[in-house]
Structure formats: structure tokens, C-alpha cells
mmCIF file of C-alpha atoms and ligand atoms in Angstrom:
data_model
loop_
_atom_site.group_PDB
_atom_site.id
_atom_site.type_symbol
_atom_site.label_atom_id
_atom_site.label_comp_id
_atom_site.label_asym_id
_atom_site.label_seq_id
_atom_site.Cartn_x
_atom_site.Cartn_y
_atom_site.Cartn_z
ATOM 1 C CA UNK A 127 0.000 0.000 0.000
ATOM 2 C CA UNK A 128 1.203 3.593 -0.776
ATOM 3 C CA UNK A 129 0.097 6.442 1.074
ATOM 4 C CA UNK A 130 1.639 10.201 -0.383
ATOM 5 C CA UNK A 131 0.668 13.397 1.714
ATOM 6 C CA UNK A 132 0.847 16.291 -0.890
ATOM 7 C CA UNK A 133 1.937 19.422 1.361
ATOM 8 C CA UNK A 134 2.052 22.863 0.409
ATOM 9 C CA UNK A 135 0.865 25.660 1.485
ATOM 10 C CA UNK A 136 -1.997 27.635 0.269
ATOM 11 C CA UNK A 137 -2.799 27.378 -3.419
ATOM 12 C CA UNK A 138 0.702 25.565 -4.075
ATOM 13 C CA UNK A 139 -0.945 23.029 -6.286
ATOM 14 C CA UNK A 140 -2.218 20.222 -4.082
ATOM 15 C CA UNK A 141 -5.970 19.891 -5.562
ATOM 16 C CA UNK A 142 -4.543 20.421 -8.873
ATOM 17 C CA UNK A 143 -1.901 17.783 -9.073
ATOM 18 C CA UNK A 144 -4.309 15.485 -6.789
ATOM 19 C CA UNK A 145 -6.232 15.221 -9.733
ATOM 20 C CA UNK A 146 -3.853 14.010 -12.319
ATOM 21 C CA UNK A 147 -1.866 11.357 -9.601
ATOM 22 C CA UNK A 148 -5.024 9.614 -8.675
ATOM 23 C CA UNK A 149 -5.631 9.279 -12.224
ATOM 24 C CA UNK A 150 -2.557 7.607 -13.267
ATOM 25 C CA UNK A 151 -1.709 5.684 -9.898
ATOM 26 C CA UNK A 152 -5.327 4.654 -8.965
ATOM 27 C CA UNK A 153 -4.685 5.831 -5.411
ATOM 28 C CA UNK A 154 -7.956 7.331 -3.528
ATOM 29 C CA UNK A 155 -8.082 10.544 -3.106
ATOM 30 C CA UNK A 156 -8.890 12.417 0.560
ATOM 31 C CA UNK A 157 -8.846 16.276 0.184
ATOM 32 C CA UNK A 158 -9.656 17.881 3.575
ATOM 33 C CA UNK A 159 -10.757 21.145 1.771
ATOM 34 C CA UNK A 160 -13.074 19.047 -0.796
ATOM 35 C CA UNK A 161 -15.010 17.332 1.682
ATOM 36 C CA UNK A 162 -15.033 20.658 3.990
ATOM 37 C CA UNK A 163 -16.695 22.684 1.193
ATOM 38 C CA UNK A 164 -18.769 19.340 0.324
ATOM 39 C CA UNK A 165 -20.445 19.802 4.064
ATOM 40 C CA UNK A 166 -20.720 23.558 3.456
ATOM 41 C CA UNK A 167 -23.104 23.057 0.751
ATOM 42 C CA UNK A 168 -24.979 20.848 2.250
ATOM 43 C CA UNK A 169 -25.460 22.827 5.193
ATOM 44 C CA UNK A 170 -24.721 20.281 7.421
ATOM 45 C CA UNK A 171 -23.979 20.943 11.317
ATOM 46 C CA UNK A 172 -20.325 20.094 10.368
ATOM 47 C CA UNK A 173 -19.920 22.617 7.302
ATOM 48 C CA UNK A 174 -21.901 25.656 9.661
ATOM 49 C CA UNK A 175 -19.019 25.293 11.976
ATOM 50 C CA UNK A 176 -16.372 24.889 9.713
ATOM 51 C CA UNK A 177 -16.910 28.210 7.265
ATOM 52 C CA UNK A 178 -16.971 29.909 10.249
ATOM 53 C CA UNK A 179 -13.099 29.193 10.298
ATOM 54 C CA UNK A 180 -12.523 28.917 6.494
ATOM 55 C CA UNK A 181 -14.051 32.488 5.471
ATOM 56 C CA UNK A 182 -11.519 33.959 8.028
ATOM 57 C CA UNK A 183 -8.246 32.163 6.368
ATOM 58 C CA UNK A 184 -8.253 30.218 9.474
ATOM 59 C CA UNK A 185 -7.627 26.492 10.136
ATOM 60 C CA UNK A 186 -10.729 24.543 11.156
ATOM 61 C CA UNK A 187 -10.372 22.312 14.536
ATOM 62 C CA UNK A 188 -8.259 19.385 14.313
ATOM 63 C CA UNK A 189 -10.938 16.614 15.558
ATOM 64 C CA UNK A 190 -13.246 18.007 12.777
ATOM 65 C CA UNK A 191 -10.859 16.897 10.266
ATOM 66 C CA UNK A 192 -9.503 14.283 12.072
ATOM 67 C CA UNK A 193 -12.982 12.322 12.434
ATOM 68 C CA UNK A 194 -13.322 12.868 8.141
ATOM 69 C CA UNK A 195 -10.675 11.423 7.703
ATOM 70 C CA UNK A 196 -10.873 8.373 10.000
ATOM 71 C CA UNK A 197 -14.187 7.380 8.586
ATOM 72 C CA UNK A 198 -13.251 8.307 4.689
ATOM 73 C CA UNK A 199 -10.563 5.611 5.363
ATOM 74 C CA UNK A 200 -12.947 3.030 7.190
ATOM 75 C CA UNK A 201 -14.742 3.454 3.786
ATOM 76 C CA UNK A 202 -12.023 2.387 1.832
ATOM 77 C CA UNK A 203 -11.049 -0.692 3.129
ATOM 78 C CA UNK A 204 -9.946 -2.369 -0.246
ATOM 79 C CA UNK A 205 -7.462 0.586 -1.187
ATOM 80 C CA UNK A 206 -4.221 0.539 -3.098
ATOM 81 C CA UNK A 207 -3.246 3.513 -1.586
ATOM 82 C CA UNK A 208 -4.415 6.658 -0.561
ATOM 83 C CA UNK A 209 -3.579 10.605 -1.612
ATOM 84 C CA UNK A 210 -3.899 13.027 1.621
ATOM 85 C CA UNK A 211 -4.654 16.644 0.273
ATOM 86 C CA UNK A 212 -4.375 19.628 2.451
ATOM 87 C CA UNK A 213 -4.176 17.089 5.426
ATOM 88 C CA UNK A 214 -2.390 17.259 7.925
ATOM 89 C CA UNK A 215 -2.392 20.523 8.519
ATOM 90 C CA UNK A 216 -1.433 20.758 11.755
ATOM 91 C CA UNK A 217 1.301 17.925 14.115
ATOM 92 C CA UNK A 218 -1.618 16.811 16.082
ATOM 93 C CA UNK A 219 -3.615 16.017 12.726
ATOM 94 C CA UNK A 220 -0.338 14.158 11.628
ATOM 95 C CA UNK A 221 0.226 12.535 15.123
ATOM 96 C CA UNK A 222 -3.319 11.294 14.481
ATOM 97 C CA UNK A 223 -2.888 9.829 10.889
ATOM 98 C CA UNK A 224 0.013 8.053 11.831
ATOM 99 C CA UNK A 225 -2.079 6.381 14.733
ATOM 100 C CA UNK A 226 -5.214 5.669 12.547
ATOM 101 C CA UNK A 227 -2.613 3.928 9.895
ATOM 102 C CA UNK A 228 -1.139 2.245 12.058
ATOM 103 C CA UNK A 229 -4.002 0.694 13.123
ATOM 104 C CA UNK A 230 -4.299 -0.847 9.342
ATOM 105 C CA UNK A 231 -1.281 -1.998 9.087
ATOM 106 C CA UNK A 232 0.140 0.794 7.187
ATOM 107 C CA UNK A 233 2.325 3.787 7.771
ATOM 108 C CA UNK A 234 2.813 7.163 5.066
ATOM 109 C CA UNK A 235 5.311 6.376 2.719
ATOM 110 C CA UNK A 236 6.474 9.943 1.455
ATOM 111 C CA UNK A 237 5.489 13.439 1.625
ATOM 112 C CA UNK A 238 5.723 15.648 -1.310
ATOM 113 C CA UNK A 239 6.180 19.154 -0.885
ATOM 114 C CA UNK A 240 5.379 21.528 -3.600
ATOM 115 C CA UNK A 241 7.971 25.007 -3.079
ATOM 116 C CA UNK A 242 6.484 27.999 -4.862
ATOM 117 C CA UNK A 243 7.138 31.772 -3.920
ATOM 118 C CA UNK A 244 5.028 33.818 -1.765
ATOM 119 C CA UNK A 245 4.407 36.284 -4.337
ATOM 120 C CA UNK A 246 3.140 33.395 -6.988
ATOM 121 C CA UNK A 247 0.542 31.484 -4.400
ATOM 122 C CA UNK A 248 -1.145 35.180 -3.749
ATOM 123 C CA UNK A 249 -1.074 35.502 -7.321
ATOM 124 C CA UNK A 250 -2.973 31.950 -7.724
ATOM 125 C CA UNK A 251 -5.358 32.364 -5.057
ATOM 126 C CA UNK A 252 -6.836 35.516 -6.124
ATOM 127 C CA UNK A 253 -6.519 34.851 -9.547
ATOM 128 C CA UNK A 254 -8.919 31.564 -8.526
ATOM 129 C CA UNK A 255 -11.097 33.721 -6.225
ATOM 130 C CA UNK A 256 -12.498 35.885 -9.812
ATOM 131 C CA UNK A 257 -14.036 32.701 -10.637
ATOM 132 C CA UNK A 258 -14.246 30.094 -7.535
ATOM 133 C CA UNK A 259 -16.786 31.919 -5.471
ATOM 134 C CA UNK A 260 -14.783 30.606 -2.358
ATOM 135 C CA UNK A 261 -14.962 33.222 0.422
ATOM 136 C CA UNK A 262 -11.128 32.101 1.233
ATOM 137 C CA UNK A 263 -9.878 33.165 -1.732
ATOM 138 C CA UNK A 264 -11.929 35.987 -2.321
ATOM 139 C CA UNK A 265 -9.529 39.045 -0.355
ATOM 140 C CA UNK A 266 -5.773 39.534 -0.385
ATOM 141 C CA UNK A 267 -6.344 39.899 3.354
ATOM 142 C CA UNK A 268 -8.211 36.084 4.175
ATOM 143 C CA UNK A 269 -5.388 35.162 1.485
ATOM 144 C CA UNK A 270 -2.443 36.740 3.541
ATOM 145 C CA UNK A 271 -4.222 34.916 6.316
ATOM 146 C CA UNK A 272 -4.370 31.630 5.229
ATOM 147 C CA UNK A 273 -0.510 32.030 4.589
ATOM 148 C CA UNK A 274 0.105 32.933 7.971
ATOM 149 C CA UNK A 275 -1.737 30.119 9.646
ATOM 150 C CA UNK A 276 0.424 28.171 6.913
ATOM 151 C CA UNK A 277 4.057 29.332 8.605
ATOM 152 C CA UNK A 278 2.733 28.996 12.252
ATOM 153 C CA UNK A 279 0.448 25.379 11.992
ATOM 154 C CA UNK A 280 1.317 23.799 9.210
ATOM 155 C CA UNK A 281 5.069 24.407 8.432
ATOM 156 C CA UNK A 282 6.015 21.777 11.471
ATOM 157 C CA UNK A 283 4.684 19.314 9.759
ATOM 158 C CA UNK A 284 7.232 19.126 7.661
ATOM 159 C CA UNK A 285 10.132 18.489 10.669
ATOM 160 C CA UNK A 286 7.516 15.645 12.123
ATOM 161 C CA UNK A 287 8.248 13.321 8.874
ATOM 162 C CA UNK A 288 11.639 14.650 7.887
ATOM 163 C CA UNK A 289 12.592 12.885 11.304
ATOM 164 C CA UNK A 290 11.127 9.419 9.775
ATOM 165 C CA UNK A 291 13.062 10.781 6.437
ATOM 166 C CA UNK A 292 10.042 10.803 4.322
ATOM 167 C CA UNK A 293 9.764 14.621 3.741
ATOM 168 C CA UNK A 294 10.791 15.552 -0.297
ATOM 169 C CA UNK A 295 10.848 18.991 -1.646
ATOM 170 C CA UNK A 296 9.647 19.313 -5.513
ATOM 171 C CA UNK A 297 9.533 22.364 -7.139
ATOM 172 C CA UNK A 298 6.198 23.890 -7.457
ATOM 173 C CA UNK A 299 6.535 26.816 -9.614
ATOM 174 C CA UNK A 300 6.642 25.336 -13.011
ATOM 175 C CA UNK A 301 3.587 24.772 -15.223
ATOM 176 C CA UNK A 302 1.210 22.032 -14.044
ATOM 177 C CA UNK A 303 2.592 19.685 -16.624
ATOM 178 C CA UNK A 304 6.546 20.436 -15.789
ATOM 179 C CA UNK A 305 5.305 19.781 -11.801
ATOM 180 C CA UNK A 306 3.665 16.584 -12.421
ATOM 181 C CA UNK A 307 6.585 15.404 -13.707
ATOM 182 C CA UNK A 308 8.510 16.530 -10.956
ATOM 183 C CA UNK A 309 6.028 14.366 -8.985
ATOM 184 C CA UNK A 310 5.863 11.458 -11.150
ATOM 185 C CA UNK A 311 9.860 10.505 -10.890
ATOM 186 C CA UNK A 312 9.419 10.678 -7.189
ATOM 187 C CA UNK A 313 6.643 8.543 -7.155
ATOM 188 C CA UNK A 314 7.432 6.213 -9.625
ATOM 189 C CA UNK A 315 9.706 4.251 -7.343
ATOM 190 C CA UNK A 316 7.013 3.656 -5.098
ATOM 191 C CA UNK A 317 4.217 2.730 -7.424
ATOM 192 C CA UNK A 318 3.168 1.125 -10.399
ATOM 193 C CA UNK A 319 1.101 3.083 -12.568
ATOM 194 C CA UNK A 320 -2.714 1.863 -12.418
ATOM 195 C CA UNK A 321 -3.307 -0.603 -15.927
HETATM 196 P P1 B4P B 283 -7.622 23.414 0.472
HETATM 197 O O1 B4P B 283 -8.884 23.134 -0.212
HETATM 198 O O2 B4P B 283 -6.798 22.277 0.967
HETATM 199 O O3 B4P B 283 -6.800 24.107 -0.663
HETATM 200 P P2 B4P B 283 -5.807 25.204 -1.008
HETATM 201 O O4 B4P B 283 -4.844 25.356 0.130
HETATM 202 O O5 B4P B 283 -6.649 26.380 -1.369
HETATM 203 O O6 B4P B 283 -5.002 24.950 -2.328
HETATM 204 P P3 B4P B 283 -4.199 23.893 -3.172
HETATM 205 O O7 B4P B 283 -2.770 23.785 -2.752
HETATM 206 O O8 B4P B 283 -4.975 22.625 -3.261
HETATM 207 O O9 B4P B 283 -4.149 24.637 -4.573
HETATM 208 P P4 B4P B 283 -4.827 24.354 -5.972
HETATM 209 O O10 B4P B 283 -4.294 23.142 -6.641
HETATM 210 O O11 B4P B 283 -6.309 24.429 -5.787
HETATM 211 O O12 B4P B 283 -7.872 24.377 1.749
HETATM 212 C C1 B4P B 283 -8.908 25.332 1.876
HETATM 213 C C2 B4P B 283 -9.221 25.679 3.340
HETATM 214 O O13 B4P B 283 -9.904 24.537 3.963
HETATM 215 C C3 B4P B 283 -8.054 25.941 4.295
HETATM 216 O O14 B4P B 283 -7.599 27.287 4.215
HETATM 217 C C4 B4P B 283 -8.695 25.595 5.685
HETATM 218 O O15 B4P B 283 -9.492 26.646 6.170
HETATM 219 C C5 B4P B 283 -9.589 24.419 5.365
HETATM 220 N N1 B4P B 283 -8.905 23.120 5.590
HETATM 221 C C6 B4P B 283 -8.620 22.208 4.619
HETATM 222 N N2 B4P B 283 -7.972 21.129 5.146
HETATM 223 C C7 B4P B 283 -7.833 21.394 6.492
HETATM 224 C C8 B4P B 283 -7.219 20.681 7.559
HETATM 225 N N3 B4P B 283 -6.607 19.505 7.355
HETATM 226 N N4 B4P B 283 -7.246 21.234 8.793
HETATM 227 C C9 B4P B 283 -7.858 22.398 9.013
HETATM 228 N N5 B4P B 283 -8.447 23.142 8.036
HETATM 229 C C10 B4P B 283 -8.429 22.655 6.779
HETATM 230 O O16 B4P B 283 -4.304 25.588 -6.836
HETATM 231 C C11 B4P B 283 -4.616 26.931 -6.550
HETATM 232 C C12 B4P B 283 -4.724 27.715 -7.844
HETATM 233 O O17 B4P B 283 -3.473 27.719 -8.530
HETATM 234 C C13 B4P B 283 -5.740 27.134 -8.829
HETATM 235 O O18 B4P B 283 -6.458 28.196 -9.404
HETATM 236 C C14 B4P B 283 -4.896 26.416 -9.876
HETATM 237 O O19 B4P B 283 -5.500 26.410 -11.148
HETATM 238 C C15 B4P B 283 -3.623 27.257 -9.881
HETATM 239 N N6 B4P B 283 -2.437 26.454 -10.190
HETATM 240 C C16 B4P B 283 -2.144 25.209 -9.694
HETATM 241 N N7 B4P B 283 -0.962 24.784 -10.190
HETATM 242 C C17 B4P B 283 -0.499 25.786 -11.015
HETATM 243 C C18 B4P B 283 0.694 25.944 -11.805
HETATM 244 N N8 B4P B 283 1.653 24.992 -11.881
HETATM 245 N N9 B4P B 283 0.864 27.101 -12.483
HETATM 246 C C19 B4P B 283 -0.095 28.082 -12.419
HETATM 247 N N10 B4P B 283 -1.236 27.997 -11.702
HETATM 248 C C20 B4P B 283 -1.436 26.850 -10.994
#
């Protein structure tokens, strides 16, 4: 079984190269933010509580995301491998996927990081936000904010698997072909391509 977290922060290119891996690898794909904005319109309980975080640039609690993702795994008990997209965010959310893999017999097997400038991901994001109609990408401000919460949250996630050395830097700044790439010759000696 392979299991890649995608980091990066804010509009770094996780959804987007999500999309093409789980196409040519077959693995299943759990994106955090997707099934966040998935309860939002819905309107259920969970998505009420969590724009309340998300139109701010903030983070959303860790045992909100941390019970999606338990039972998105329970769901996928027949797996190859699973993608983690925008999770974890935070070193309790990563102290808890390690625990709930652990308890299948698994374990991650790399992170990717996508690297792209400061001034490019504000660039992105607000560039998205003419179209998207999300509320977190709609202001430089919620942008700047979401970067922020990046740098203070999310950045130590990075030392919590470099210790297991499974933390990769690709570069991020490229087109979306040249990154995928990137991401492909890392993950090629990890996993077959789906047939
Ligand atoms: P997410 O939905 O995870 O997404 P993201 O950070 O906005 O961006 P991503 O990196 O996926 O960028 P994308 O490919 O879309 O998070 C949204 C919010 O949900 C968070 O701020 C938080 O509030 C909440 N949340 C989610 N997970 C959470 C968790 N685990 N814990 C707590 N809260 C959580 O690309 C962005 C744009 O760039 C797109 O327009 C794309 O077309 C463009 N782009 C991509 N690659 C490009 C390239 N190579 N060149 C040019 N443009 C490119």
C-alpha cells in the first residue's frame, strides 16, 4: 500500500496535481478542503461550523478533520493507496494519521512538498477567487491569512516526517505539466502506474 501526503501551502498546487496522480496511480483521493466545502453546501452541522473558520483564512479544529478522515478511510477498506490533500495541517492532525494507519497496518510512505514563492501562491489564489466563489480566496487579506496560519500550523509538519526521512521537496513553480513530472519521478519508485 502507498500512502503520499501532498503538502504545500496555500494554493501551491495540491488539488490540482491530486487530480492528475489519482488518475494515473489509482490511489484514492482524501482532500480535507473538498469534503469541507462538500459539508458547506450541504449545510450540514459540520460545514456551519467549519466556514466559520474557512471564510476567516483560518484552520478549522483538528478533531473536525480528524474524524473525516478516519471514517473516509474506514470506507475504503480495499485501497491501493491513498492521496492526503491539504491534510495534515497541523502535528496533532499528523500525530493522528500516523495512529489511525497504524491501526491498518500501514504507515505514510512519502510526503511531497510543492515550493512555490510567496508572491506566486497570492497571485494563484486571487486569480482563482475571480471565478471560484470561495470566500477564502476571495480578499488579499483572508489570502495573507491563510498564509500565515500556513508558517505557524502547518510548516512543522514538515520536521515531524523529515525525522522518519520521508519529507521531499519538488519544485512547485513550473507549469502544471513540468510539476507533475517533478512528482511522477518521485513517485514512480514507489508505485506502479494503475493498468
Ligand atoms: P484546500 O482546499 O486544501 O486548498 P488550497 O490550500 O486552497 O489549495 P491547493 O494547494 O490545493 O491549490 P490548488 O491546486 O487548488 O484548503 C482550503 C481551506 O480549507 C483551508 O484554508 C482551511 O481553512 C480548510 N482546511 C482544509 N484542510 C484542512 C485541515 N486539514 N485542517 C484544518 N483546516 C483545513 O491551486 C490553486 C490555484 O493555482 C488554482 O487556481 C490552480 O489552477 C492554480 N495552479 C495550480 N498549479 C499551477 C501551476 N503549476 N501554475 C499556475 N497555476 C497553478
Amino acid at each position: 500500500m502507498v500512502n503520499l501526503i501532498l503538502f504545500g501551502p496555500p494554493g501551491s498546487g495540491k488539488g490540482t496535481q491530486s487530480a492528475k496522480i489519482i488518475d494515473k496511480y489509482g490511489l484514492i483521493h482524501l482532500s480535507t478542503g473538498d469534503l469541507l466545502r462538500s459539508e458547506i453546501a450541504n449545510k450540514t452541522p459540520l460545514g456551519m461550523e467549519a466556514t466559520k473558520f474557512m471564510d476567516q483564512g483560518l484552520l478549522v479544529p483538528d478533531e473536525v478533520v480528524i474524524g473525516m478522515i478516519s471514517s473516509k478511510l474506514d470506507a475504503n477498506p480495499d485501497a491501493r493507496g491513498f492521496i492526503f490533500d491539504g491534510f495534515p495541517r497541523t502535528t496533532a492532525q499528523a500525530e493522528a494519521l500516523d495512529k489511525l494507519l497504524a491501526l491498518k497496518k500501514t504507515a505514510i510512505s512519502v510526503v511531497l512538498s510543492l515550493e512555490v514563492p510567496e508572491d506566486e501562491l497570492i497571485k494563484r489564489l486571487l486569480n482563482r477567487g475571480k471565478t471560484s466563489g470561495r470566500s477564502d480566496d476571495s480578499s488579499e487579506d483572508v489570502v495573507k491569512a491563510r498564509i500565515v496560519e500556513y508558517h505557524n500550523k502547518t510548516a512543522p509538519v514538515a520536521d515531524h516526517y523529515a525525522k522518519f526521512g520521508k519529507f521531499r521537496k519538488v519544485k512547485g513553480d513550473g507549469s502544471e505539466a513540468e510539476v507533475f513530472d517533478l512528482l511522477c519521478k518521485e513517485l514512480n519508485e514507489l508505485v506502479a502506474e494503475k493498468v
